[in-house]
Structures are given as structure tokens and as C-alpha cells.
Amino acid sequence: MTPRDRLTALFSPTRKLIGPEPAVLHAGGALGPLQWVVPRAACHYRRLEFSQLPARQRAAAAKLAVRRHEPAPGALQHIAWTGATAHAWIWPQPDPVMAEGEPGWIPESLLRAPPAGDGPRLVQAIEGVEGQVWREGQLQASQWWPAVPDADAWRRFLRACGIGPDAAGPVPAPEALPWATSPWGDAPRGLPGSPAALERLAWVAGLGLVALGLGWQLAAQATWGISQWRLDARLEGLRAQATPLLEARERADAAVERLQSYRALRQGANDYLLMADVIAPLPADARLLQWRREGERLQAGVASAETDPRRFVSAFQGHPVLADVAANPASDAKGMQLDFDLAAPPADAAANADGGTP
């Protein structure tokens, strides 16, 4: 037996025939639910088609549709599916035993194996007989009689199913079918087992997980404590050996910070040097009229007879700091306004500008 079969057997339902003296029809697994088998004589059958609806909406739609066929309040319903077809059995007057605990129920028709071929048949029920019509492997109609129906009642039943009198034939003999181990129309949904059994299983599994977690935590805590004690002892020894090195490292870091603070004083381009760099490549008659510097932006106004902006832009090509320049005629049309985006000077150029050696 495969693990899947063992799990299925563990959660298989225990079926009992409802009545004054319940008889066990099928002994299920230890965690399986209790399921009462209700005679066909106590149920009404309805067949509903939901092929137009998406699969996820069919179950809810079937429950609402079956409610409209309930003859009285408090009736119970059992719905089985074959594809998009819902087979509903309505139990108008449930037995009081259904109010005790959380038992389920199933009509006996679902536990009678379907025929090998299509057509009508009579099935011997717990009480009376059940007439069935099967087409393409699906139950099309069901009718219960307290005894074998006469020819007229049988023809009326077949005519309601679309079978003419020529194909009706005589009333067949009732078939005594054994109980099937699984219903022909019930598809397993959700978790197997009754809610009470699943609750017990959940509690046992939860307590087992809690015990396992606590044991793992205690073992891990003990291991962690021993390891931490060993690590602390080793660190103390290493710290005693590394103390001179750490002190030397701290002195070296402090010296590096001081050197970096001194070096930061030299960063940035000097305005006087920038003025000389701006005037040097301009025409000889150029005079500096305006100077405004904000961070990395520089704006300079120059008076010159030269009016071609390209002459001013080309003059700074290749300059390491003033290469990004835009030249526009001044508002009074007597000079040029130069806008620079200052670039960071190379390290060797900055060192030479500050009097260092390259």
C-alpha cells in the first residue's frame, strides 16, 4: 500500500445506515468522519446544470439553486458533482441524530455503482425501488417508488426523460447492487476527516511542534552558552596580546585624520588664479567687468570688441578647470557674459597651484 493509500484509508469515513438500529456499512479510518447513509425514500432528487458558470462559482450557485427546491425549512441537502452537473438530494425531514455532534450524511443512491452502459434501470433500495436513467455515464433522472411500478408509471417516467414508448420496453426487474466503497459522484474537497478529528489532529501536531521547538531552543541555548564562554576566554587572551598594536593603530589613525584635515585646506580653485586663467586666453582688449562665483558655478562679465561667442568658447578648450563654458552677449551688447561649470583640477595641478611638487 502506497503512502497515499494509507493516508486515504486513515481519513476514510465510517458509514452507518440511519435508523433505530444503525448498521455499519463501511468501517473507516481512525481520523475519518461519521457519515449516515439516508435511504432514497427519504430524499428528493434534483439535477442542475452549471456549465455556463466558471468552476469556482458553481458550488455557491448550486447551494442557492437547491434552496429553492427545499419543501420546508430545516431541510438538509447533499450535492455531488460530475463535471459541471450538480446532483442534489434534499432530505426534508432530517433525523434528530443529525443534530448531535457534527455527523455528515449521504444518500444511498451515491453508493450504488453506476451501470456499465446507458439506459434506464431499476435499483433495489433500502426501502422500495429507485428508477434511474443514465446517459453518457451520467445520471439523468431518478424516481422512487415504494414497490415495483406498473407499466404506465414506468412509461410516464421514461417519457419525462425523453424516451419514447417504442424504446421504453417492459418494466425491468430491480437490481440488487452491493454497497460501493466510495460514491460515484463525490469529488474530494478540502481536508479529509471530520472537523472534530481534524481539530484533534491539529492540537496534537501543534503540541508536538511546540515541544520540538522548546527542546531545540534549550539545546541551542546550552550550546550557545558553552561556545560563548569559550569565545570570551579566547578573546581575552587575544586582546591582551593585541593591546600594543591597537594603541599604535589608534595613534596612526589620529595622525591620518590630522593630515587629511590639513590637505582639505588646499582643496578648491583660488579665485585669483581663476581670474588669471580667464583673462589669459581672451583677446588683448578684453577687460574683466564682473565676477561671481557660487560653488562650482562661475559667471564672468568681459568687455571686448570681439563679438563672436565662438572665439570665447574656443579659448578655453582643453583647460582642466574652465573647459565647460557658455558665452552669451551681454545685455548692453558691449561685451560677453561667460558661464563656467568648474571641474575638479587634477591632483598634480592642484599640488602645483598650492606650491607643492608634482
Short mmCIF file of C-alpha atoms in Angstrom, two decimals, residues 1-127:
data_model
loop_
_atom_site.label_atom_id
_atom_site.label_comp_id
_atom_site.label_asym_id
_atom_site.label_seq_id
_atom_site.Cartn_x
_atom_site.Cartn_y
_atom_site.Cartn_z
CA MET A 1 0.00 0.00 0.00
CA THR A 2 1.40 3.38 -1.01
CA PRO A 3 1.63 6.32 1.47
CA ARG A 4 -1.21 7.99 -0.42
CA ASP A 5 -3.43 4.93 0.03
CA ARG A 6 -2.56 4.78 3.75
CA LEU A 7 -3.49 8.46 4.16
CA THR A 8 -6.75 7.93 2.27
CA ALA A 9 -7.61 4.92 4.43
CA LEU A 10 -6.78 6.88 7.61
CA PHE A 11 -9.29 9.61 6.72
CA SER A 12 -11.94 7.43 5.04
CA PRO A 13 -15.43 7.93 6.55
CA THR A 14 -17.28 5.43 8.67
CA ARG A 15 -20.74 4.95 7.12
CA LYS A 16 -23.73 3.84 9.14
CA LEU A 17 -27.26 3.20 7.96
CA ILE A 18 -29.51 5.67 9.73
CA GLY A 19 -32.39 4.21 11.69
CA PRO A 20 -33.37 2.84 15.10
CA GLU A 21 -30.66 0.16 14.88
CA PRO A 22 -27.76 1.65 12.87
CA ALA A 23 -25.75 -0.88 10.91
CA VAL A 24 -22.15 -0.18 9.94
CA LEU A 25 -21.91 -0.28 6.16
CA HIS A 26 -18.24 0.73 5.95
CA ALA A 27 -15.62 0.93 8.71
CA GLY A 28 -13.47 3.98 8.04
CA GLY A 29 -10.14 5.21 9.34
CA ALA A 30 -9.30 6.46 12.81
CA LEU A 31 -9.48 10.12 11.74
CA GLY A 32 -12.35 9.71 9.31
CA PRO A 33 -15.74 11.38 9.78
CA LEU A 34 -19.01 9.71 10.64
CA GLN A 35 -21.37 9.63 7.67
CA TRP A 36 -25.01 8.50 7.86
CA VAL A 37 -26.47 6.73 4.83
CA VAL A 38 -30.01 8.00 4.23
CA PRO A 39 -32.50 5.87 2.22
CA ARG A 40 -33.58 7.15 -1.17
CA ALA A 41 -37.17 7.02 0.07
CA ALA A 42 -36.46 9.94 2.43
CA CYS A 43 -34.86 12.17 -0.22
CA HIS A 44 -35.86 14.26 -3.21
CA TYR A 45 -33.54 14.35 -6.24
CA ARG A 46 -32.76 17.34 -8.48
CA ARG A 47 -30.30 17.57 -11.35
CA LEU A 48 -28.82 21.01 -12.07
CA GLU A 49 -26.51 22.09 -14.88
CA PHE A 50 -23.88 24.83 -14.35
CA SER A 51 -21.71 24.56 -17.45
CA GLN A 52 -22.24 28.30 -18.13
CA LEU A 53 -20.54 29.31 -14.88
CA PRO A 54 -16.82 29.28 -14.03
CA ALA A 55 -15.76 26.31 -11.92
CA ARG A 56 -15.04 28.45 -8.84
CA GLN A 57 -18.63 29.80 -8.80
CA ARG A 58 -20.52 26.54 -9.28
CA ALA A 59 -20.58 25.32 -5.68
CA ALA A 60 -22.11 28.55 -4.33
CA ALA A 61 -24.60 28.73 -7.20
CA ALA A 62 -25.66 25.12 -6.62
CA LYS A 63 -26.37 25.72 -2.93
CA LEU A 64 -28.56 28.71 -3.77
CA ALA A 65 -30.39 26.82 -6.51
CA VAL A 66 -31.09 23.80 -4.28
CA ARG A 67 -32.52 26.08 -1.59
CA ARG A 68 -35.35 26.96 -3.96
CA HIS A 69 -36.35 23.29 -4.14
CA GLU A 70 -36.47 22.67 -0.38
CA PRO A 71 -40.04 21.77 0.60
CA ALA A 72 -39.72 23.01 4.22
CA PRO A 73 -37.34 24.97 6.43
CA GLY A 74 -34.65 22.90 8.08
CA ALA A 75 -34.22 20.52 5.15
CA LEU A 76 -30.69 19.22 4.51
CA GLN A 77 -29.01 19.00 1.13
CA HIS A 78 -26.24 16.85 -0.26
CA ILE A 79 -24.67 17.88 -3.59
CA ALA A 80 -22.47 15.63 -5.69
CA TRP A 81 -20.72 16.67 -8.89
CA THR A 82 -19.97 15.02 -12.21
CA GLY A 83 -18.23 17.67 -14.26
CA ALA A 84 -20.40 20.78 -14.40
CA THR A 85 -23.55 18.85 -13.37
CA ALA A 86 -24.76 19.03 -9.78
CA HIS A 87 -26.76 16.09 -8.41
CA ALA A 88 -28.67 17.30 -5.36
CA TRP A 89 -30.54 15.18 -2.81
CA ILE A 90 -32.80 17.05 -0.39
CA TRP A 91 -33.74 15.49 2.95
CA PRO A 92 -36.96 17.28 4.00
CA GLN A 93 -37.25 15.79 7.50
CA PRO A 94 -33.79 15.06 8.92
CA ASP A 95 -33.41 12.52 11.70
CA PRO A 96 -32.78 14.01 15.20
CA VAL A 97 -29.43 12.21 15.28
CA MET A 98 -28.15 14.79 12.79
CA ALA A 99 -28.40 17.46 15.48
CA GLU A 100 -25.88 15.64 17.68
CA GLY A 101 -22.24 16.45 17.10
CA GLU A 102 -21.05 17.05 13.55
CA PRO A 103 -22.10 14.00 11.51
CA GLY A 104 -22.49 14.14 7.75
CA TRP A 105 -24.90 12.27 5.55
CA ILE A 106 -25.00 10.78 2.09
CA PRO A 107 -27.93 9.39 0.07
CA GLU A 108 -27.85 5.72 -0.73
CA SER A 109 -28.06 6.46 -4.46
CA LEU A 110 -24.46 7.67 -4.44
CA LEU A 111 -23.29 4.33 -3.03
CA ARG A 112 -24.94 2.24 -5.76
CA ALA A 113 -22.43 1.71 -8.58
CA PRO A 114 -23.43 3.21 -11.96
CA PRO A 115 -24.30 0.83 -14.81
CA ALA A 116 -21.79 -0.28 -17.41
CA GLY A 117 -23.89 1.19 -20.23
CA ASP A 118 -26.53 3.85 -20.80
CA GLY A 119 -30.27 3.46 -20.44
CA PRO A 120 -32.95 3.02 -17.76
CA ARG A 121 -32.78 0.62 -14.84
CA LEU A 122 -34.50 -0.24 -11.56
CA VAL A 123 -32.37 -0.49 -8.41
CA GLN A 124 -33.45 -2.24 -5.26
CA ALA A 125 -33.27 0.40 -2.50
CA ILE A 126 -33.32 0.10 1.27
CA GLU A 127 -37.00 0.91 1.06
#
